[in-house]
Every structure is written in C-alpha cells, then in structure tokens.
Amino acid sequence: MIRRFAGPAAILLSLLVVLAGDTYEMDRGAEPAAAAVPPPAASPAADEIFSSPNLRQMANLPKGARVSGINTDLAFRGDYAFAGNYDGFSVYDISDPNAPEVAVQVLCPGPQNDVAVHGDLLFVGADSPSSDSDSCAGLEGVKIFDVSDPRRPRYVAVVPTECGAHTVTLVPGKGADRSVYVYASSPCMDPDDRITIVKVPLNDPAAARVVPAAGRLTTGDDAMAAGCHDVTAYPEKGLAAAACVGDGVLLDISEPAAPRVIARVRDDNFAFWHSATFNNAATKVVFTDELGGGVGRTCTPDTDSHRGANAIFDITGQGTRRKLEFRGYFKIARHSAGNCVAHNGSLIPVPGRDVMVQGWYQGGVSVWDFTDSRRPEEIAYWARADQSFIGGSWSAYWYNGVIYSSDLQQGLDVLRLDDPRTDPARTLRTDHSNPQTQNDHNRWCCR
C-alpha cells in the first residue's frame, strides 16, 4: 500500500479507479498543435534566463534564509501573496510588483503546505502525520491562520483529516450559510480514501470540523473509490473538476457539502492526473499529467508529446447529462534536461479568448492559447536554466496585470507579458485570487 508521497510531488500511481458517472474514452491518435514560439537558438548556460521577446522578468525575490525547503503554491489577497513551502509559508508584499518584499515568514513544517485564502483566513494543507495538536509543527490536515494582519499571522486551529491534505480548495457557502468549505485532497491508495470536506464557520473558524459522511462523492448508490490529487472549483457555475488517481472527474458542487460526480474520463497517455483548470465560460477543462511525479525528465526528445502534457476537454450537454469530450493536447516544444512536466497554472482574463499561464518546473513558464480546443498554441515563455536536482516553476498565476511564479528553489519571480493578444487583460483587477477556486472574469473591474 502506498499511503504517502516520496519527494516533493506525487508518486507515480498506475491504479485506475472506478468512479461514478459517465466515462468517455478519448481518441488517442489526436496530434498536439506545435508551439508557435521558437525555442532558444542555443543551449543556455547554468542559471541563464531565456524567454520569448514578449515575456520578461520584472523582479525576483529569493525565498529567504529561514526557508530551506522548496516553495510550493500561491494564493493572493489585496497587496499580498501567500506562498507555501515545506517549512511553512511566506507572505509577500506585492504592492509594487517591481519590488516585492517579504512581509513575514512563518515556520510550520510539513509537506506540502498548499495554501488558499478566504477573507481574513488562510488555509494550509499538511500531508504528514502527527499526534501533536498543541503546536504547528507536524500537524496533519487543514491548518487555519488568521491573516487579518498579513504581517502577523495567528495560528487558529487544525482540522485533522484522514490521509492528510496534499492540496486544499475553497468553496464558499451559499445564501445564508456563512461558512467556507475546504476540499482536502490526497491521492492515497486505501480503498476508503476520498476528498475530505471541512466546514469552517466564518464567525468561529476554531470550530471547523469535517463534514460527517460527506467525504464520498456519489451518484445514486455508486461511490467514488479512491482519492484525488487536486480539485478546482468554479462556484459561480456550480462545477468542480477533480484530478483523481486514474481519472479526470466533473463534479456538481451546487451543494458544497455534498458534491456529486457528473462525468469522468480516462486517458492511457496520462500517468498521474494532477490538476485542472476551467475556461472562463466553464465550457472546457484542461487536465494536467504529472508524468514522472515532478522529478522526472519528461521534456525530452524520447518522451512522447502526448505524455506529461495538458489534455483539453470540451464540456458538452446540460445538467447531469454533461460529458467531457477530448479535443487535443498541449505540451511545450522546448526540450529540458531537468525535471519538466505540466504543472499548476491559471487563466489570463482575456475577454473572448481562452489563454492560460502555467508552470512547467524546469521547463519554465508558458503562456498558451486554447481558444481552439483542437489547435492550442504557445504564445510566450520564460525560463531559467536551473541545474538543481529539482527546481523551476511550481505554479505560475496571473494576478492584477502581471504573472507570479513560485520557483521551488529561487523564490518568487514576477513577469510582465506584453502581447496584443493578451493586453486587454492588463487593466482587469480583483481583490483576491485562489487559482483553484475560479471566479468569473466578467465580474472583474478595471484600473
């Protein structure tokens, strides 16, 4: 039985689990579109930065002396970015993207300390076991911090969850329900593993508890048989997409405490379903394949372009009859001798187009357009020739006009994208962003 992770990312898992809902077997002969951006003319030297002309670095903020573990994911609120790492989390002041600063670093060890923020609360997922419930170190489950003052985070509570919390996703309560629901995911191999749902009363977060009997995702009498690596929710659309042990899953989350499986899909080219992103209209889902578990060298000439890639699915049908229909793959065309694979990203809010920025570990940061689901193309890239055993961009997200990339070893990179195809997004603003809780860009305002 494999229960825990070995290394900084997911272990390769080959088990295909049976999930409730409809299954769509894709046409595995479809060819990915070639990237439109040419690769660098020569092999870069160690630590050399190389990029397309339309994407440049604005700043780099090293992770700091107190952080020895690798950096992980990002979340945003106002002028602050919250960055997880294996030692705890950092809070960055990003009021000036050209000169970000470390506001505070909190020591709270545990893999992988995935982060999400809602109002004055920060949620941190811990994936390692501990019997210590009185201190931060080693706690397993969902840790809650008060960040009403982002420079002075205050530990509130931990909610222990079976099999830990490798990733956390937030879904706000509906109507009079003044709660936020935390979907805690961890793709363990036990038969009874599942997405654990934690209900957090906003007026008393210390009273947060696991929702009884809500961990199994059901349709009728069938149940989900194994856990998921990550869930991306789109509450305004009542949908979520889950990257599970052997499947991509579309969920109905109109009742946040009781999600239901609508459809599922499998792909023989996928080694490990890692994460998901909707387009803004929620008519498409991009699933990522973490081939090599985040440590493999999978952007090589001898690795098939369908493997370690993104897979694009159109959502067809209505209501409980919706299906996931495969349309195409996208993988960066640049070869890398380092660990390189599709990882975390978010939409760039370009009106009328489907454009995504994404981290590829040592493959760097890629901006790509999937408006035509069958013919996605890369429109920009930025990378650092990192010689570490494992390094590069864990996640790359768009937030208020710029791109922030969490580099495993090198800290926070801030990038500026100048391209007529994406420039309309430069003026759109939001007051928060959890990339795994998408919101409608049509509600963003301008500055």
Short mmCIF file of N, CA, C and O in Angstrom, two decimals, residues 124-206:
data_model
loop_
_atom_site.label_atom_id
_atom_site.label_comp_id
_atom_site.label_asym_id
_atom_site.label_seq_id
_atom_site.Cartn_x
_atom_site.Cartn_y
_atom_site.Cartn_z
N VAL A 124 -3.93 26.10 5.15
CA VAL A 124 -2.68 25.47 4.76
C VAL A 124 -2.84 23.97 4.90
O VAL A 124 -3.18 23.46 5.97
N GLY A 125 -2.60 23.24 3.81
CA GLY A 125 -2.75 21.79 3.82
C GLY A 125 -1.46 21.09 4.20
O GLY A 125 -0.40 21.36 3.63
N ALA A 126 -1.54 20.20 5.18
CA ALA A 126 -0.37 19.44 5.63
C ALA A 126 -0.58 17.97 5.34
O ALA A 126 -1.63 17.40 5.67
N ASP A 127 0.43 17.33 4.78
CA ASP A 127 0.28 15.97 4.28
C ASP A 127 1.07 14.94 5.08
O ASP A 127 1.27 13.84 4.63
N SER A 128 1.54 15.35 6.28
CA SER A 128 2.32 14.41 7.08
C SER A 128 1.65 14.18 8.43
O SER A 128 1.03 15.10 8.98
N PRO A 129 1.74 12.98 8.98
CA PRO A 129 1.02 12.66 10.22
C PRO A 129 1.71 13.20 11.46
O PRO A 129 2.92 13.41 11.50
N SER A 130 0.92 13.43 12.52
CA SER A 130 1.46 13.86 13.81
C SER A 130 0.38 13.69 14.86
O SER A 130 -0.81 13.82 14.58
N SER A 131 0.80 13.41 16.09
CA SER A 131 -0.14 13.34 17.21
C SER A 131 -0.13 14.62 18.00
O SER A 131 -0.82 14.74 19.02
N ASP A 132 0.65 15.59 17.57
CA ASP A 132 0.80 16.85 18.29
C ASP A 132 -0.29 17.81 17.85
O ASP A 132 -0.32 18.25 16.71
N SER A 133 -1.23 18.12 18.74
CA SER A 133 -2.33 19.03 18.41
C SER A 133 -2.18 20.38 19.08
O SER A 133 -3.07 21.21 19.00
N ASP A 134 -1.05 20.61 19.76
CA ASP A 134 -0.88 21.86 20.50
C ASP A 134 0.10 22.83 19.85
O ASP A 134 0.23 23.96 20.28
N SER A 135 0.83 22.38 18.86
CA SER A 135 1.77 23.26 18.18
C SER A 135 1.65 23.07 16.68
O SER A 135 1.05 22.11 16.21
N CYS A 136 2.24 23.99 15.94
CA CYS A 136 2.07 23.95 14.50
C CYS A 136 2.85 22.82 13.85
O CYS A 136 2.40 22.20 12.91
N ALA A 137 4.03 22.52 14.35
CA ALA A 137 4.93 21.61 13.68
C ALA A 137 4.33 20.22 13.51
O ALA A 137 3.87 19.60 14.47
N GLY A 138 4.34 19.72 12.28
CA GLY A 138 3.99 18.34 12.01
C GLY A 138 2.52 18.03 11.96
O GLY A 138 2.15 16.88 11.77
N LEU A 139 1.66 19.03 12.14
CA LEU A 139 0.23 18.73 12.15
C LEU A 139 -0.22 18.26 10.77
O LEU A 139 0.18 18.79 9.74
N GLU A 140 -1.09 17.26 10.77
CA GLU A 140 -1.62 16.70 9.53
C GLU A 140 -3.06 17.13 9.35
O GLU A 140 -3.87 17.00 10.27
N GLY A 141 -3.38 17.65 8.17
CA GLY A 141 -4.74 18.07 7.91
C GLY A 141 -4.78 19.50 7.42
O GLY A 141 -3.86 19.98 6.74
N VAL A 142 -5.86 20.20 7.75
CA VAL A 142 -6.07 21.59 7.31
C VAL A 142 -5.76 22.52 8.47
O VAL A 142 -6.46 22.53 9.49
N LYS A 143 -4.71 23.31 8.33
CA LYS A 143 -4.33 24.30 9.34
C LYS A 143 -4.96 25.64 8.98
O LYS A 143 -5.00 26.02 7.81
N ILE A 144 -5.43 26.35 9.99
CA ILE A 144 -6.13 27.61 9.78
C ILE A 144 -5.38 28.73 10.50
O ILE A 144 -5.02 28.59 11.67
N PHE A 145 -5.15 29.84 9.79
CA PHE A 145 -4.48 31.01 10.35
C PHE A 145 -5.34 32.24 10.12
O PHE A 145 -6.03 32.37 9.10
N ASP A 146 -5.30 33.14 11.10
CA ASP A 146 -5.94 34.45 10.96
C ASP A 146 -4.91 35.39 10.33
O ASP A 146 -3.84 35.63 10.90
N VAL A 147 -5.22 35.92 9.15
CA VAL A 147 -4.31 36.85 8.47
C VAL A 147 -4.98 38.21 8.27
O VAL A 147 -4.75 38.89 7.28
N SER A 148 -5.83 38.59 9.25
CA SER A 148 -6.42 39.92 9.19
C SER A 148 -5.33 40.98 9.14
O SER A 148 -5.48 42.02 8.51
N ASP A 149 -4.21 40.72 9.82
CA ASP A 149 -2.98 41.48 9.63
C ASP A 149 -2.01 40.54 8.93
O ASP A 149 -1.42 39.67 9.57
N PRO A 150 -1.82 40.67 7.61
CA PRO A 150 -0.99 39.71 6.89
C PRO A 150 0.44 39.64 7.38
O PRO A 150 1.12 38.64 7.17
N ARG A 151 0.89 40.69 8.06
CA ARG A 151 2.27 40.70 8.55
C ARG A 151 2.40 40.02 9.91
O ARG A 151 3.52 39.81 10.40
N ARG A 152 1.27 39.65 10.50
CA ARG A 152 1.29 38.98 11.79
C ARG A 152 0.27 37.83 11.80
O ARG A 152 -0.74 37.89 12.51
N PRO A 153 0.49 36.79 11.02
CA PRO A 153 -0.45 35.68 11.01
C PRO A 153 -0.57 35.04 12.39
O PRO A 153 0.41 34.94 13.14
N ARG A 154 -1.78 34.61 12.72
CA ARG A 154 -2.04 34.00 14.02
C ARG A 154 -2.64 32.61 13.81
O ARG A 154 -3.66 32.47 13.14
N TYR A 155 -1.99 31.61 14.39
CA TYR A 155 -2.49 30.24 14.29
C TYR A 155 -3.83 30.12 15.02
O TYR A 155 -3.96 30.56 16.17
N VAL A 156 -4.82 29.51 14.37
CA VAL A 156 -6.16 29.38 14.94
C VAL A 156 -6.45 27.93 15.34
O VAL A 156 -6.82 27.66 16.48
N ALA A 157 -6.27 27.01 14.40
CA ALA A 157 -6.66 25.62 14.68
C ALA A 157 -6.15 24.73 13.56
O ALA A 157 -5.72 25.20 12.50
N VAL A 158 -6.23 23.43 13.81
CA VAL A 158 -6.01 22.45 12.76
C VAL A 158 -7.18 21.48 12.78
O VAL A 158 -7.71 21.15 13.84
N VAL A 159 -7.61 21.07 11.60
CA VAL A 159 -8.65 20.05 11.48
C VAL A 159 -7.98 18.80 10.91
O VAL A 159 -7.60 18.77 9.74
N PRO A 160 -7.78 17.77 11.74
CA PRO A 160 -7.15 16.55 11.23
C PRO A 160 -8.02 15.91 10.16
O PRO A 160 -9.25 15.85 10.28
N THR A 161 -7.37 15.45 9.10
CA THR A 161 -8.09 14.78 8.02
C THR A 161 -7.41 13.46 7.71
O THR A 161 -6.18 13.37 7.72
N GLU A 162 -8.21 12.45 7.44
CA GLU A 162 -7.67 11.14 7.11
C GLU A 162 -6.80 11.24 5.87
O GLU A 162 -7.20 11.79 4.85
N CYS A 163 -5.58 10.74 5.97
CA CYS A 163 -4.64 10.74 4.86
C CYS A 163 -4.09 12.14 4.56
O CYS A 163 -3.50 12.38 3.52
N GLY A 164 -4.30 13.09 5.46
CA GLY A 164 -3.71 14.41 5.31
C GLY A 164 -4.43 15.27 4.29
O GLY A 164 -5.54 14.99 3.86
N ALA A 165 -3.76 16.37 3.94
CA ALA A 165 -4.31 17.32 2.97
C ALA A 165 -3.17 17.73 2.05
O ALA A 165 -2.41 18.64 2.36
N HIS A 166 -3.04 17.04 0.94
CA HIS A 166 -1.98 17.37 -0.01
C HIS A 166 -2.29 18.68 -0.71
O HIS A 166 -1.39 19.48 -0.98
N THR A 167 -3.56 18.89 -1.03
CA THR A 167 -3.99 20.17 -1.61
C THR A 167 -5.30 20.59 -0.94
O THR A 167 -6.04 19.75 -0.43
N VAL A 168 -5.57 21.90 -0.98
CA VAL A 168 -6.81 22.43 -0.41
C VAL A 168 -7.47 23.34 -1.45
O VAL A 168 -6.81 24.10 -2.14
N THR A 169 -8.80 23.22 -1.52
CA THR A 169 -9.61 24.02 -2.43
C THR A 169 -10.79 24.58 -1.66
O THR A 169 -11.42 23.86 -0.88
N LEU A 170 -11.09 25.86 -1.86
CA LEU A 170 -12.16 26.52 -1.11
C LEU A 170 -13.43 26.66 -1.94
O LEU A 170 -13.38 27.03 -3.12
N VAL A 171 -14.57 26.40 -1.29
CA VAL A 171 -15.89 26.62 -1.89
C VAL A 171 -16.74 27.37 -0.87
O VAL A 171 -17.03 26.84 0.20
N PRO A 172 -17.14 28.63 -1.15
CA PRO A 172 -17.94 29.39 -0.19
C PRO A 172 -19.32 28.78 -0.01
O PRO A 172 -19.89 28.18 -0.92
N GLY A 173 -19.87 28.94 1.20
CA GLY A 173 -21.24 28.54 1.45
C GLY A 173 -22.21 29.38 0.65
O GLY A 173 -21.89 30.49 0.21
N LYS A 174 -23.44 28.87 0.48
CA LYS A 174 -24.43 29.57 -0.35
C LYS A 174 -25.49 30.23 0.51
O LYS A 174 -25.85 29.72 1.57
N GLY A 175 -25.98 31.37 0.04
CA GLY A 175 -27.08 32.03 0.71
C GLY A 175 -26.75 32.43 2.13
O GLY A 175 -25.77 33.14 2.38
N ALA A 176 -27.55 31.95 3.09
CA ALA A 176 -27.36 32.31 4.50
C ALA A 176 -26.27 31.49 5.18
O ALA A 176 -25.99 31.71 6.36
N ASP A 177 -25.66 30.57 4.46
CA ASP A 177 -24.62 29.72 5.04
C ASP A 177 -23.31 30.50 5.11
O ASP A 177 -22.58 30.61 4.13
N ARG A 178 -23.01 31.05 6.28
CA ARG A 178 -21.80 31.85 6.47
C ARG A 178 -20.63 30.94 6.84
O ARG A 178 -20.08 30.98 7.93
N SER A 179 -20.30 30.10 5.89
CA SER A 179 -19.20 29.15 6.07
C SER A 179 -18.40 29.10 4.78
O SER A 179 -18.85 29.55 3.71
N VAL A 180 -17.21 28.55 4.88
CA VAL A 180 -16.44 28.19 3.70
C VAL A 180 -16.10 26.71 3.83
O VAL A 180 -15.82 26.22 4.93
N TYR A 181 -16.19 26.00 2.72
CA TYR A 181 -15.91 24.56 2.71
C TYR A 181 -14.54 24.33 2.09
O TYR A 181 -14.22 24.86 1.03
N VAL A 182 -13.74 23.54 2.78
CA VAL A 182 -12.40 23.22 2.31
C VAL A 182 -12.40 21.78 1.81
O VAL A 182 -12.68 20.85 2.57
N TYR A 183 -12.12 21.60 0.52
CA TYR A 183 -11.97 20.27 -0.04
C TYR A 183 -10.51 19.88 0.13
O TYR A 183 -9.62 20.45 -0.52
N ALA A 184 -10.24 18.93 1.00
CA ALA A 184 -8.88 18.48 1.28
C ALA A 184 -8.62 17.19 0.51
O ALA A 184 -9.27 16.17 0.75
N SER A 185 -7.68 17.26 -0.41
CA SER A 185 -7.41 16.12 -1.30
C SER A 185 -6.07 15.50 -0.98
O SER A 185 -5.11 16.19 -0.63
N SER A 186 -6.00 14.17 -1.13
CA SER A 186 -4.74 13.46 -1.01
C SER A 186 -4.92 12.11 -1.68
O SER A 186 -5.75 11.31 -1.26
N PRO A 187 -4.16 11.84 -2.75
CA PRO A 187 -4.42 10.63 -3.55
C PRO A 187 -3.77 9.40 -2.97
O PRO A 187 -2.90 8.77 -3.58
N CYS A 188 -4.17 9.02 -1.78
CA CYS A 188 -3.66 7.79 -1.17
C CYS A 188 -4.30 6.58 -1.84
O CYS A 188 -5.25 6.69 -2.60
N MET A 189 -3.82 5.41 -1.47
CA MET A 189 -4.25 4.20 -2.15
C MET A 189 -5.24 3.36 -1.35
O MET A 189 -5.67 2.32 -1.82
N ASP A 190 -5.59 3.76 -0.14
CA ASP A 190 -6.55 2.99 0.64
C ASP A 190 -7.90 2.96 -0.07
O ASP A 190 -8.34 3.94 -0.66
N PRO A 191 -8.64 1.86 0.03
CA PRO A 191 -9.92 1.77 -0.67
C PRO A 191 -10.93 2.82 -0.24
O PRO A 191 -11.79 3.21 -1.02
N ASP A 192 -10.85 3.27 1.02
CA ASP A 192 -11.86 4.19 1.51
C ASP A 192 -11.42 5.66 1.44
O ASP A 192 -12.08 6.53 2.00
N ASP A 193 -10.29 5.94 0.82
CA ASP A 193 -9.84 7.33 0.73
C ASP A 193 -10.79 8.15 -0.13
O ASP A 193 -11.44 7.65 -1.03
N ARG A 194 -10.83 9.45 0.11
CA ARG A 194 -11.77 10.30 -0.59
C ARG A 194 -11.37 11.76 -0.41
O ARG A 194 -10.40 12.06 0.25
N ILE A 195 -12.11 12.63 -1.02
CA ILE A 195 -11.96 14.05 -0.73
C ILE A 195 -12.65 14.32 0.60
O ILE A 195 -13.84 14.05 0.77
N THR A 196 -11.91 14.83 1.55
CA THR A 196 -12.49 15.18 2.85
C THR A 196 -12.97 16.62 2.78
O THR A 196 -12.27 17.50 2.28
N ILE A 197 -14.15 16.87 3.30
CA ILE A 197 -14.74 18.21 3.27
C ILE A 197 -14.78 18.77 4.68
O ILE A 197 -15.35 18.16 5.58
N VAL A 198 -14.17 19.93 4.86
CA VAL A 198 -14.13 20.60 6.15
C VAL A 198 -15.01 21.84 6.09
O VAL A 198 -14.84 22.68 5.20
N LYS A 199 -15.94 21.96 7.01
CA LYS A 199 -16.80 23.13 7.09
C LYS A 199 -16.21 24.10 8.11
O LYS A 199 -15.97 23.74 9.26
N VAL A 200 -16.00 25.34 7.68
CA VAL A 200 -15.38 26.35 8.54
C VAL A 200 -16.37 27.49 8.75
O VAL A 200 -16.62 28.27 7.83
N PRO A 201 -16.99 27.62 9.95
CA PRO A 201 -17.87 28.77 10.21
C PRO A 201 -17.02 30.05 10.24
O PRO A 201 -16.05 30.15 10.99
N LEU A 202 -17.38 31.01 9.42
CA LEU A 202 -16.56 32.22 9.32
C LEU A 202 -16.58 33.04 10.61
O LEU A 202 -15.62 33.76 10.89
N ASN A 203 -17.63 32.91 11.40
CA ASN A 203 -17.69 33.66 12.66
C ASN A 203 -17.01 32.93 13.81
O ASN A 203 -16.85 33.47 14.90
N ASP A 204 -16.59 31.68 13.58
CA ASP A 204 -15.90 30.90 14.60
C ASP A 204 -15.03 29.84 13.93
O ASP A 204 -15.30 28.64 14.00
N PRO A 205 -13.95 30.26 13.25
CA PRO A 205 -13.15 29.29 12.50
C PRO A 205 -12.52 28.21 13.35
O PRO A 205 -12.24 27.12 12.85
N ALA A 206 -12.32 28.47 14.64
CA ALA A 206 -11.76 27.44 15.52
C ALA A 206 -12.71 26.25 15.67
O ALA A 206 -12.30 25.17 16.10
#
